[in-house]
Amino acid sequence: MRLRLMKRSLACALAATVFLAGCGDSNTSTSGANTAEGRPAPPKSDFPSPEGRSLIEVVKLAVGPAPVVSPAAMVFYKGENRYPFGVFHSDHTAVSDAQVALYIAKVPPVKEDNGPPEEGKRPKGAVARARTEALDAPAVGPFPAAIESLATQPAFHAQTSSTDADAPQVVYVTKLDFPSDGEWVIAALVKEDGELRSTLLPSAVVGQFSGIPRVGEKAPLIHTPTVEDAGGDLSEITTRVPPDTQNRVDFADVVGKEPVVLLFATPQFCQSRVCGPVVDVAEQVKEAYGDKAAFIHMEIFEDNDPGKDTRPQVQAYGLPTEPWFFAIDRQGVVQTALEGAFGVDRLTQAVQEVTAE
């Protein structure tokens, strides 16, 4: 049962991005959609203050619907969280230069009606009412987003990444501060040509996942397949084309002895469309730091078949989505745990932290 639940959760999380990218207003446009440059977050003063406003009142400040804003994470904890997302036109093409800020509001506890719900379920009508009430709750924000480039040097740009011409070249990243566990409604304001446009995002459920290694915890011990285990057939241990080089050592042989960068991703079957780029990113960073840390790329599905179960290593880390990366120090302690897409600068920073003497 655990295996089936994990796989279902993973599939639903990954499908969200594709589904959301297919929605939106066909008249929405943002210039410069194919650029791939990073950019710091705009100041909060560029967006409306939520003071005295409900979340729906913030949304109504906009003149129309925004491009599709698609979250790329579903694991959140009380306190500050990295929140990555993509921005897309209605034709699925990525927008690389939008100015975006997020706002949040807490969904009140669900009031049960007509008796207690079935075990593990909440009344659907009550859930809908609670989410509607959240729109009238005080808005918290704004949380402006920076833009991180997913670009790599040409030598590290794989065929797997190149075949999707409309794949995101950037990831938008902000930090959302959730004061408590529970469900939170999220809205985005996107500034285009000096005008604000708005959209609602899927809710974030804070505190839903508890089995994923966190910063300061020991990394779970797993065996990861190597070239030798695969008998030299790299297609068994990586779906990247050409194969990446992050499979030379077994995680169990090096953890606690040297720094490790452990990346969970499946370039060929990643529905979020960012696994190929982040494996490319790791290949580039490995070129600079491969003598200081062990770089290990772990695929997601058994036999690299998305119709099968997730691999036991994925289950050992409790991962409901991908990609994920963990930067682990010489003592085997997690120093960075990051869900979703990331660029060369972000990975380099994490590697420098765990390889510092």
PDB file of C-alpha atoms in Angstrom, residues 36-311:
ATOM      1  CA  ALA A  36      17.049  32.715 -20.025  1.00  0.00           C
ATOM      2  CA  GLU A  37      18.673  35.303 -17.796  1.00  0.00           C
ATOM      3  CA  GLY A  38      18.424  35.358 -14.020  1.00  0.00           C
ATOM      4  CA  ARG A  39      17.152  38.380 -12.128  1.00  0.00           C
ATOM      5  CA  PRO A  40      16.833  39.334  -8.455  1.00  0.00           C
ATOM      6  CA  ALA A  41      13.395  39.705  -6.937  1.00  0.00           C
ATOM      7  CA  PRO A  42      11.755  43.108  -7.408  1.00  0.00           C
ATOM      8  CA  PRO A  43      11.153  45.133  -4.231  1.00  0.00           C
ATOM      9  CA  LYS A  44       7.949  44.549  -2.292  1.00  0.00           C
ATOM     10  CA  SER A  45       7.007  48.182  -2.930  1.00  0.00           C
ATOM     11  CA  ASP A  46       6.453  47.285  -6.602  1.00  0.00           C
ATOM     12  CA  PHE A  47       3.342  45.357  -5.578  1.00  0.00           C
ATOM     13  CA  PRO A  48       0.231  46.338  -3.588  1.00  0.00           C
ATOM     14  CA  SER A  49       0.381  46.188   0.190  1.00  0.00           C
ATOM     15  CA  PRO A  50      -2.061  43.625   1.603  1.00  0.00           C
ATOM     16  CA  GLU A  51      -2.680  45.740   4.690  1.00  0.00           C
ATOM     17  CA  GLY A  52      -6.414  45.908   5.354  1.00  0.00           C
ATOM     18  CA  ARG A  53      -7.184  43.735   2.308  1.00  0.00           C
ATOM     19  CA  SER A  54      -8.461  40.207   1.979  1.00  0.00           C
ATOM     20  CA  LEU A  55      -6.873  37.856  -0.528  1.00  0.00           C
ATOM     21  CA  ILE A  56      -9.743  38.275  -2.979  1.00  0.00           C
ATOM     22  CA  GLU A  57      -9.455  42.059  -2.678  1.00  0.00           C
ATOM     23  CA  VAL A  58      -5.782  41.799  -3.628  1.00  0.00           C
ATOM     24  CA  VAL A  59      -6.700  39.629  -6.616  1.00  0.00           C
ATOM     25  CA  LYS A  60      -9.333  42.161  -7.731  1.00  0.00           C
ATOM     26  CA  LEU A  61      -6.697  44.902  -7.927  1.00  0.00           C
ATOM     27  CA  ALA A  62      -5.610  43.305 -11.202  1.00  0.00           C
ATOM     28  CA  VAL A  63      -7.048  44.309 -14.571  1.00  0.00           C
ATOM     29  CA  GLY A  64      -7.347  40.777 -15.907  1.00  0.00           C
ATOM     30  CA  PRO A  65      -6.067  37.200 -15.838  1.00  0.00           C
ATOM     31  CA  ALA A  66      -2.336  36.526 -15.696  1.00  0.00           C
ATOM     32  CA  PRO A  67      -0.282  33.932 -17.534  1.00  0.00           C
ATOM     33  CA  VAL A  68      -0.446  30.482 -15.974  1.00  0.00           C
ATOM     34  CA  VAL A  69       1.628  30.338 -12.770  1.00  0.00           C
ATOM     35  CA  SER A  70       2.460  26.696 -12.091  1.00  0.00           C
ATOM     36  CA  PRO A  71       3.965  25.608  -8.740  1.00  0.00           C
ATOM     37  CA  ALA A  72       6.919  23.216  -8.849  1.00  0.00           C
ATOM     38  CA  ALA A  73       6.847  22.017  -5.237  1.00  0.00           C
ATOM     39  CA  MET A  74       4.368  20.465  -2.827  1.00  0.00           C
ATOM     40  CA  VAL A  75       6.402  19.890   0.350  1.00  0.00           C
ATOM     41  CA  PHE A  76       6.169  22.750   2.836  1.00  0.00           C
ATOM     42  CA  TYR A  77       6.894  23.214   6.526  1.00  0.00           C
ATOM     43  CA  LYS A  78       5.910  25.785   9.104  1.00  0.00           C
ATOM     44  CA  GLY A  79       8.185  28.803   8.672  1.00  0.00           C
ATOM     45  CA  GLU A  80      10.099  29.981   5.630  1.00  0.00           C
ATOM     46  CA  ASN A  81      10.036  27.793   2.521  1.00  0.00           C
ATOM     47  CA  ARG A  82      11.608  28.005  -0.913  1.00  0.00           C
ATOM     48  CA  TYR A  83       8.728  28.141  -3.396  1.00  0.00           C
ATOM     49  CA  PRO A  84       9.677  27.463  -7.040  1.00  0.00           C
ATOM     50  CA  PHE A  85       7.251  27.907  -9.920  1.00  0.00           C
ATOM     51  CA  GLY A  86       7.025  28.356 -13.651  1.00  0.00           C
ATOM     52  CA  VAL A  87       5.117  30.887 -15.728  1.00  0.00           C
ATOM     53  CA  PHE A  88       3.523  29.801 -19.009  1.00  0.00           C
ATOM     54  CA  HIS A  89       1.438  31.113 -21.850  1.00  0.00           C
ATOM     55  CA  SER A  90      -1.767  29.265 -22.659  1.00  0.00           C
ATOM     56  CA  ASP A  91       0.040  27.505 -25.540  1.00  0.00           C
ATOM     57  CA  HIS A  92       2.451  25.943 -22.981  1.00  0.00           C
ATOM     58  CA  THR A  93       5.399  28.139 -23.968  1.00  0.00           C
ATOM     59  CA  ALA A  94       7.397  29.336 -20.994  1.00  0.00           C
ATOM     60  CA  VAL A  95       7.602  32.980 -19.909  1.00  0.00           C
ATOM     61  CA  SER A  96      11.101  33.880 -18.761  1.00  0.00           C
ATOM     62  CA  ASP A  97      10.921  37.540 -17.750  1.00  0.00           C
ATOM     63  CA  ALA A  98       7.725  38.125 -15.762  1.00  0.00           C
ATOM     64  CA  GLN A  99       7.547  40.175 -12.558  1.00  0.00           C
ATOM     65  CA  VAL A 100       5.604  38.093 -10.060  1.00  0.00           C
ATOM     66  CA  ALA A 101       4.676  38.336  -6.385  1.00  0.00           C
ATOM     67  CA  LEU A 102       2.668  35.829  -4.355  1.00  0.00           C
ATOM     68  CA  TYR A 103       0.168  36.372  -1.542  1.00  0.00           C
ATOM     69  CA  ILE A 104      -1.213  33.781   0.873  1.00  0.00           C
ATOM     70  CA  ALA A 105      -4.196  33.326   3.204  1.00  0.00           C
ATOM     71  CA  LYS A 106      -4.984  30.543   5.670  1.00  0.00           C
ATOM     72  CA  VAL A 107      -7.822  28.128   4.961  1.00  0.00           C
ATOM     73  CA  PRO A 108      -9.899  27.802   8.161  1.00  0.00           C
ATOM     74  CA  PRO A 109     -10.451  24.365   9.719  1.00  0.00           C
ATOM     75  CA  VAL A 110     -13.127  22.399   7.927  1.00  0.00           C
ATOM     76  CA  LYS A 111     -16.436  22.280   9.753  1.00  0.00           C
ATOM     77  CA  GLU A 112     -17.898  18.819   9.456  1.00  0.00           C
ATOM     78  CA  ASP A 113     -21.553  18.589   8.526  1.00  0.00           C
ATOM     79  CA  ASN A 114     -23.949  15.654   8.389  1.00  0.00           C
ATOM     80  CA  GLY A 115     -21.866  13.684  10.837  1.00  0.00           C
ATOM     81  CA  PRO A 116     -18.190  12.751  10.808  1.00  0.00           C
ATOM     82  CA  PRO A 117     -16.539  12.154   7.417  1.00  0.00           C
ATOM     83  CA  GLU A 118     -15.131   8.833   6.331  1.00  0.00           C
ATOM     84  CA  GLU A 119     -11.753   7.991   7.804  1.00  0.00           C
ATOM     85  CA  GLY A 120      -9.015  10.037   6.170  1.00  0.00           C
ATOM     86  CA  LYS A 121     -11.481  12.187   4.206  1.00  0.00           C
ATOM     87  CA  ARG A 122     -13.087  15.602   4.608  1.00  0.00           C
ATOM     88  CA  PRO A 123     -16.550  16.539   3.354  1.00  0.00           C
ATOM     89  CA  LYS A 124     -16.131  17.954  -0.149  1.00  0.00           C
ATOM     90  CA  GLY A 125     -18.698  20.690   0.379  1.00  0.00           C
ATOM     91  CA  ALA A 126     -17.081  21.737   3.622  1.00  0.00           C
ATOM     92  CA  VAL A 127     -13.648  21.876   1.970  1.00  0.00           C
ATOM     93  CA  ALA A 128     -14.957  24.100  -0.816  1.00  0.00           C
ATOM     94  CA  ARG A 129     -16.598  26.420   1.690  1.00  0.00           C
ATOM     95  CA  ALA A 130     -13.412  26.640   3.750  1.00  0.00           C
ATOM     96  CA  ARG A 131     -11.372  27.590   0.691  1.00  0.00           C
ATOM     97  CA  THR A 132     -13.928  30.225  -0.239  1.00  0.00           C
ATOM     98  CA  GLU A 133     -13.688  31.630   3.282  1.00  0.00           C
ATOM     99  CA  ALA A 134      -9.911  31.806   2.871  1.00  0.00           C
ATOM    100  CA  LEU A 135     -10.345  34.215  -0.033  1.00  0.00           C
ATOM    101  CA  ASP A 136     -12.010  36.603   2.412  1.00  0.00           C
ATOM    102  CA  ALA A 137      -9.247  36.139   4.998  1.00  0.00           C
ATOM    103  CA  PRO A 138      -6.488  38.747   5.445  1.00  0.00           C
ATOM    104  CA  ALA A 139      -3.842  38.478   2.748  1.00  0.00           C
ATOM    105  CA  VAL A 140      -0.187  38.002   3.708  1.00  0.00           C
ATOM    106  CA  GLY A 141       2.556  39.195   1.357  1.00  0.00           C
ATOM    107  CA  PRO A 142       3.723  40.258  -1.084  1.00  0.00           C
ATOM    108  CA  PHE A 143       6.447  37.674  -1.685  1.00  0.00           C
ATOM    109  CA  PRO A 144       8.265  38.845  -4.871  1.00  0.00           C
ATOM    110  CA  ALA A 145      10.018  36.182  -6.921  1.00  0.00           C
ATOM    111  CA  ALA A 146      13.558  36.120  -8.224  1.00  0.00           C
ATOM    112  CA  ILE A 147      14.370  34.409 -11.521  1.00  0.00           C
ATOM    113  CA  GLU A 148      17.027  31.674 -11.611  1.00  0.00           C
ATOM    114  CA  SER A 149      18.417  30.673 -14.998  1.00  0.00           C
ATOM    115  CA  LEU A 150      18.518  26.955 -15.825  1.00  0.00           C
ATOM    116  CA  ALA A 151      21.028  27.543 -18.606  1.00  0.00           C
ATOM    117  CA  THR A 152      24.263  25.586 -18.801  1.00  0.00           C
ATOM    118  CA  GLN A 153      27.319  25.831 -20.981  1.00  0.00           C
ATOM    119  CA  PRO A 154      26.780  24.138 -24.375  1.00  0.00           C
ATOM    120  CA  ALA A 155      29.052  21.216 -23.456  1.00  0.00           C
ATOM    121  CA  PHE A 156      26.630  20.196 -20.692  1.00  0.00           C
ATOM    122  CA  HIS A 157      23.352  20.683 -22.592  1.00  0.00           C
ATOM    123  CA  ALA A 158      21.981  17.192 -23.205  1.00  0.00           C
ATOM    124  CA  GLN A 159      19.865  15.964 -26.078  1.00  0.00           C
ATOM    125  CA  THR A 160      17.229  15.100 -23.484  1.00  0.00           C
ATOM    126  CA  SER A 161      16.945  18.791 -22.628  1.00  0.00           C
ATOM    127  CA  SER A 162      17.169  20.055 -26.198  1.00  0.00           C
ATOM    128  CA  THR A 163      14.263  18.011 -27.554  1.00  0.00           C
ATOM    129  CA  ASP A 164      11.690  20.083 -25.623  1.00  0.00           C
ATOM    130  CA  ALA A 165      11.924  23.468 -27.319  1.00  0.00           C
ATOM    131  CA  ASP A 166       9.307  24.961 -25.004  1.00  0.00           C
ATOM    132  CA  ALA A 167      10.788  23.659 -21.752  1.00  0.00           C
ATOM    133  CA  PRO A 168      11.335  26.332 -19.080  1.00  0.00           C
ATOM    134  CA  GLN A 169      14.701  28.043 -19.276  1.00  0.00           C
ATOM    135  CA  VAL A 170      14.243  29.692 -15.904  1.00  0.00           C
ATOM    136  CA  VAL A 171      12.599  28.945 -12.590  1.00  0.00           C
ATOM    137  CA  TYR A 172      10.883  31.610 -10.486  1.00  0.00           C
ATOM    138  CA  VAL A 173      11.720  31.366  -6.801  1.00  0.00           C
ATOM    139  CA  THR A 174      10.362  33.160  -3.772  1.00  0.00           C
ATOM    140  CA  LYS A 175      10.275  32.399  -0.055  1.00  0.00           C
ATOM    141  CA  LEU A 176       6.870  31.896   1.499  1.00  0.00           C
ATOM    142  CA  ASP A 177       6.630  32.187   5.279  1.00  0.00           C
ATOM    143  CA  PHE A 178       3.816  29.967   6.563  1.00  0.00           C
ATOM    144  CA  PRO A 179       3.016  30.795  10.214  1.00  0.00           C
ATOM    145  CA  SER A 180       1.287  27.457  10.830  1.00  0.00           C
ATOM    146  CA  ASP A 181       0.534  24.013   9.459  1.00  0.00           C
ATOM    147  CA  GLY A 182      -2.567  23.441   7.391  1.00  0.00           C
ATOM    148  CA  GLU A 183      -3.858  24.517   4.003  1.00  0.00           C
ATOM    149  CA  TRP A 184      -3.021  27.937   2.536  1.00  0.00           C
ATOM    150  CA  VAL A 185      -4.549  29.539  -0.541  1.00  0.00           C
ATOM    151  CA  ILE A 186      -2.050  31.263  -2.840  1.00  0.00           C
ATOM    152  CA  ALA A 187      -2.601  34.070  -5.343  1.00  0.00           C
ATOM    153  CA  ALA A 188      -0.144  35.569  -7.823  1.00  0.00           C
ATOM    154  CA  LEU A 189       0.043  39.097  -9.159  1.00  0.00           C
ATOM    155  CA  VAL A 190       1.956  39.439 -12.411  1.00  0.00           C
ATOM    156  CA  LYS A 191       3.054  42.864 -13.639  1.00  0.00           C
ATOM    157  CA  GLU A 192       2.859  43.292 -17.420  1.00  0.00           C
ATOM    158  CA  ASP A 193       3.413  46.584 -19.202  1.00  0.00           C
ATOM    159  CA  GLY A 194       2.801  48.420 -15.952  1.00  0.00           C
ATOM    160  CA  GLU A 195      -0.513  46.635 -15.332  1.00  0.00           C
ATOM    161  CA  LEU A 196      -1.301  43.987 -12.736  1.00  0.00           C
ATOM    162  CA  ARG A 197      -2.822  40.656 -13.694  1.00  0.00           C
ATOM    163  CA  SER A 198      -3.832  37.958 -11.249  1.00  0.00           C
ATOM    164  CA  THR A 199      -4.365  34.229 -10.904  1.00  0.00           C
ATOM    165  CA  LEU A 200      -5.013  31.726  -8.148  1.00  0.00           C
ATOM    166  CA  LEU A 201      -2.627  28.811  -7.603  1.00  0.00           C
ATOM    167  CA  PRO A 202      -3.256  25.372  -6.112  1.00  0.00           C
ATOM    168  CA  SER A 203      -3.269  25.460  -2.325  1.00  0.00           C
ATOM    169  CA  ALA A 204      -0.160  24.613  -0.311  1.00  0.00           C
ATOM    170  CA  VAL A 205      -0.676  22.071   2.470  1.00  0.00           C
ATOM    171  CA  VAL A 206       1.905  22.804   5.145  1.00  0.00           C
ATOM    172  CA  GLY A 207       3.087  19.910   7.301  1.00  0.00           C
ATOM    173  CA  GLN A 208       1.649  17.232   5.017  1.00  0.00           C
ATOM    174  CA  PHE A 209       4.928  15.346   4.510  1.00  0.00           C
ATOM    175  CA  SER A 210       7.123  14.350   7.425  1.00  0.00           C
ATOM    176  CA  GLY A 211       9.404  11.575   6.164  1.00  0.00           C
ATOM    177  CA  ILE A 212      11.714  13.603   3.917  1.00  0.00           C
ATOM    178  CA  PRO A 213      15.245  14.242   5.278  1.00  0.00           C
ATOM    179  CA  ARG A 214      15.563  17.822   6.479  1.00  0.00           C
ATOM    180  CA  VAL A 215      18.550  20.087   7.032  1.00  0.00           C
ATOM    181  CA  GLY A 216      20.447  18.969  10.124  1.00  0.00           C
ATOM    182  CA  GLU A 217      19.322  15.345   9.898  1.00  0.00           C
ATOM    183  CA  LYS A 218      21.360  12.311   8.922  1.00  0.00           C
ATOM    184  CA  ALA A 219      20.906  11.290   5.307  1.00  0.00           C
ATOM    185  CA  PRO A 220      19.212   7.869   5.013  1.00  0.00           C
ATOM    186  CA  LEU A 221      21.627   5.158   3.913  1.00  0.00           C
ATOM    187  CA  ILE A 222      20.820   3.820   0.460  1.00  0.00           C
ATOM    188  CA  HIS A 223      22.662   1.913  -2.231  1.00  0.00           C
ATOM    189  CA  THR A 224      22.730   3.659  -5.595  1.00  0.00           C
ATOM    190  CA  PRO A 225      23.517   1.755  -8.823  1.00  0.00           C
ATOM    191  CA  THR A 226      26.868   2.301 -10.493  1.00  0.00           C
ATOM    192  CA  VAL A 227      28.286   1.643 -13.944  1.00  0.00           C
ATOM    193  CA  GLU A 228      29.627  -1.676 -12.681  1.00  0.00           C
ATOM    194  CA  ASP A 229      26.210  -2.695 -11.327  1.00  0.00           C
ATOM    195  CA  ALA A 230      24.703  -2.016 -14.744  1.00  0.00           C
ATOM    196  CA  GLY A 231      27.324  -4.074 -16.529  1.00  0.00           C
ATOM    197  CA  GLY A 232      28.360  -0.987 -18.450  1.00  0.00           C
ATOM    198  CA  ASP A 233      24.841  -0.361 -19.795  1.00  0.00           C
ATOM    199  CA  LEU A 234      24.306   3.222 -18.653  1.00  0.00           C
ATOM    200  CA  SER A 235      20.725   3.273 -19.966  1.00  0.00           C
ATOM    201  CA  GLU A 236      19.786   1.165 -16.939  1.00  0.00           C
ATOM    202  CA  ILE A 237      20.836   3.808 -14.452  1.00  0.00           C
ATOM    203  CA  THR A 238      20.202   7.101 -16.272  1.00  0.00           C
ATOM    204  CA  THR A 239      17.655   8.292 -18.826  1.00  0.00           C
ATOM    205  CA  ARG A 240      19.780  11.252 -19.844  1.00  0.00           C
ATOM    206  CA  VAL A 241      20.983  11.290 -23.470  1.00  0.00           C
ATOM    207  CA  PRO A 242      23.921  11.203 -23.569  1.00  0.00           C
ATOM    208  CA  PRO A 243      24.342   9.467 -20.189  1.00  0.00           C
ATOM    209  CA  ASP A 244      25.534  11.654 -17.328  1.00  0.00           C
ATOM    210  CA  THR A 245      28.641  10.865 -15.298  1.00  0.00           C
ATOM    211  CA  GLN A 246      27.010  10.991 -11.856  1.00  0.00           C
ATOM    212  CA  ASN A 247      26.974   7.254 -11.298  1.00  0.00           C
ATOM    213  CA  ARG A 248      30.580   6.341 -10.570  1.00  0.00           C
ATOM    214  CA  VAL A 249      30.184   5.524  -6.873  1.00  0.00           C
ATOM    215  CA  ASP A 250      27.602   3.951  -4.578  1.00  0.00           C
ATOM    216  CA  PHE A 251      26.105   6.424  -2.114  1.00  0.00           C
ATOM    217  CA  ALA A 252      26.511   3.885   0.705  1.00  0.00           C
ATOM    218  CA  ASP A 253      30.274   3.733   0.066  1.00  0.00           C
ATOM    219  CA  VAL A 254      30.899   7.474   0.342  1.00  0.00           C
ATOM    220  CA  VAL A 255      28.317   9.005   2.671  1.00  0.00           C
ATOM    221  CA  GLY A 256      29.880   9.992   5.990  1.00  0.00           C
ATOM    222  CA  LYS A 257      33.315   9.945   4.390  1.00  0.00           C
ATOM    223  CA  GLU A 258      33.139  12.811   1.890  1.00  0.00           C
ATOM    224  CA  PRO A 259      30.619  15.440   0.790  1.00  0.00           C
ATOM    225  CA  VAL A 260      27.854  14.117  -1.452  1.00  0.00           C
ATOM    226  CA  VAL A 261      25.476  15.778  -3.906  1.00  0.00           C
ATOM    227  CA  LEU A 262      22.519  13.409  -4.297  1.00  0.00           C
ATOM    228  CA  LEU A 263      20.095  14.273  -7.106  1.00  0.00           C
ATOM    229  CA  PHE A 264      16.776  12.509  -7.696  1.00  0.00           C
ATOM    230  CA  ALA A 265      15.494  13.165 -11.221  1.00  0.00           C
ATOM    231  CA  THR A 266      14.404  11.418 -14.411  1.00  0.00           C
ATOM    232  CA  PRO A 267      15.378  13.464 -17.500  1.00  0.00           C
ATOM    233  CA  GLN A 268      13.391  11.400 -19.987  1.00  0.00           C
ATOM    234  CA  PHE A 269      10.123  11.032 -18.087  1.00  0.00           C
ATOM    235  CA  CYS A 270       9.923  14.208 -16.017  1.00  0.00           C
ATOM    236  CA  GLN A 271       6.462  15.683 -16.476  1.00  0.00           C
ATOM    237  CA  SER A 272       7.517  18.926 -14.808  1.00  0.00           C
ATOM    238  CA  ARG A 273       9.958  19.359 -17.743  1.00  0.00           C
ATOM    239  CA  VAL A 274      12.853  20.495 -15.559  1.00  0.00           C
ATOM    240  CA  CYS A 275      14.646  17.228 -14.686  1.00  0.00           C
ATOM    241  CA  GLY A 276      16.741  17.271 -17.846  1.00  0.00           C
ATOM    242  CA  PRO A 277      17.950  20.832 -17.221  1.00  0.00           C
ATOM    243  CA  VAL A 278      18.821  20.197 -13.547  1.00  0.00           C
ATOM    244  CA  VAL A 279      20.824  17.066 -14.396  1.00  0.00           C
ATOM    245  CA  ASP A 280      22.666  19.217 -16.954  1.00  0.00           C
ATOM    246  CA  VAL A 281      23.251  21.789 -14.203  1.00  0.00           C
ATOM    247  CA  ALA A 282      24.691  19.093 -11.941  1.00  0.00           C
ATOM    248  CA  GLU A 283      26.966  17.873 -14.749  1.00  0.00           C
ATOM    249  CA  GLN A 284      28.399  21.373 -15.135  1.00  0.00           C
ATOM    250  CA  VAL A 285      28.917  21.872 -11.392  1.00  0.00           C
ATOM    251  CA  LYS A 286      30.505  18.412 -11.151  1.00  0.00           C
ATOM    252  CA  GLU A 287      33.091  19.509 -13.704  1.00  0.00           C
ATOM    253  CA  ALA A 288      34.247  22.180 -11.234  1.00  0.00           C
ATOM    254  CA  TYR A 289      33.742  20.322  -7.926  1.00  0.00           C
ATOM    255  CA  GLY A 290      33.884  16.627  -8.802  1.00  0.00           C
ATOM    256  CA  ASP A 291      37.204  16.262  -7.001  1.00  0.00           C
ATOM    257  CA  LYS A 292      35.743  17.723  -3.815  1.00  0.00           C
ATOM    258  CA  ALA A 293      32.383  15.898  -3.585  1.00  0.00           C
ATOM    259  CA  ALA A 294      30.702  12.768  -4.897  1.00  0.00           C
ATOM    260  CA  PHE A 295      27.937  13.566  -7.393  1.00  0.00           C
ATOM    261  CA  ILE A 296      25.214  10.922  -7.592  1.00  0.00           C
ATOM    262  CA  HIS A 297      22.171  11.018  -9.881  1.00  0.00           C
ATOM    263  CA  MET A 298      19.369   8.635  -8.869  1.00  0.00           C
ATOM    264  CA  GLU A 299      16.581   7.800 -11.330  1.00  0.00           C
ATOM    265  CA  ILE A 300      12.951   7.641 -10.184  1.00  0.00           C
ATOM    266  CA  PHE A 301      11.170   4.633 -11.692  1.00  0.00           C
ATOM    267  CA  GLU A 302      11.940   0.914 -11.589  1.00  0.00           C
ATOM    268  CA  ASP A 303      13.598  -0.138 -14.850  1.00  0.00           C
ATOM    269  CA  ASN A 304      13.226   3.491 -15.953  1.00  0.00           C
ATOM    270  CA  ASP A 305       9.586   2.709 -16.713  1.00  0.00           C
ATOM    271  CA  PRO A 306       7.076   5.347 -15.496  1.00  0.00           C
ATOM    272  CA  GLY A 307       4.395   2.642 -15.620  1.00  0.00           C
ATOM    273  CA  LYS A 308       6.155   0.849 -12.769  1.00  0.00           C
ATOM    274  CA  ASP A 309       6.695   1.708  -9.120  1.00  0.00           C
ATOM    275  CA  THR A 310       9.161   4.284  -7.870  1.00  0.00           C
ATOM    276  CA  ARG A 311      12.555   2.903  -6.944  1.00  0.00           C
TER     277      ARG A 311
END
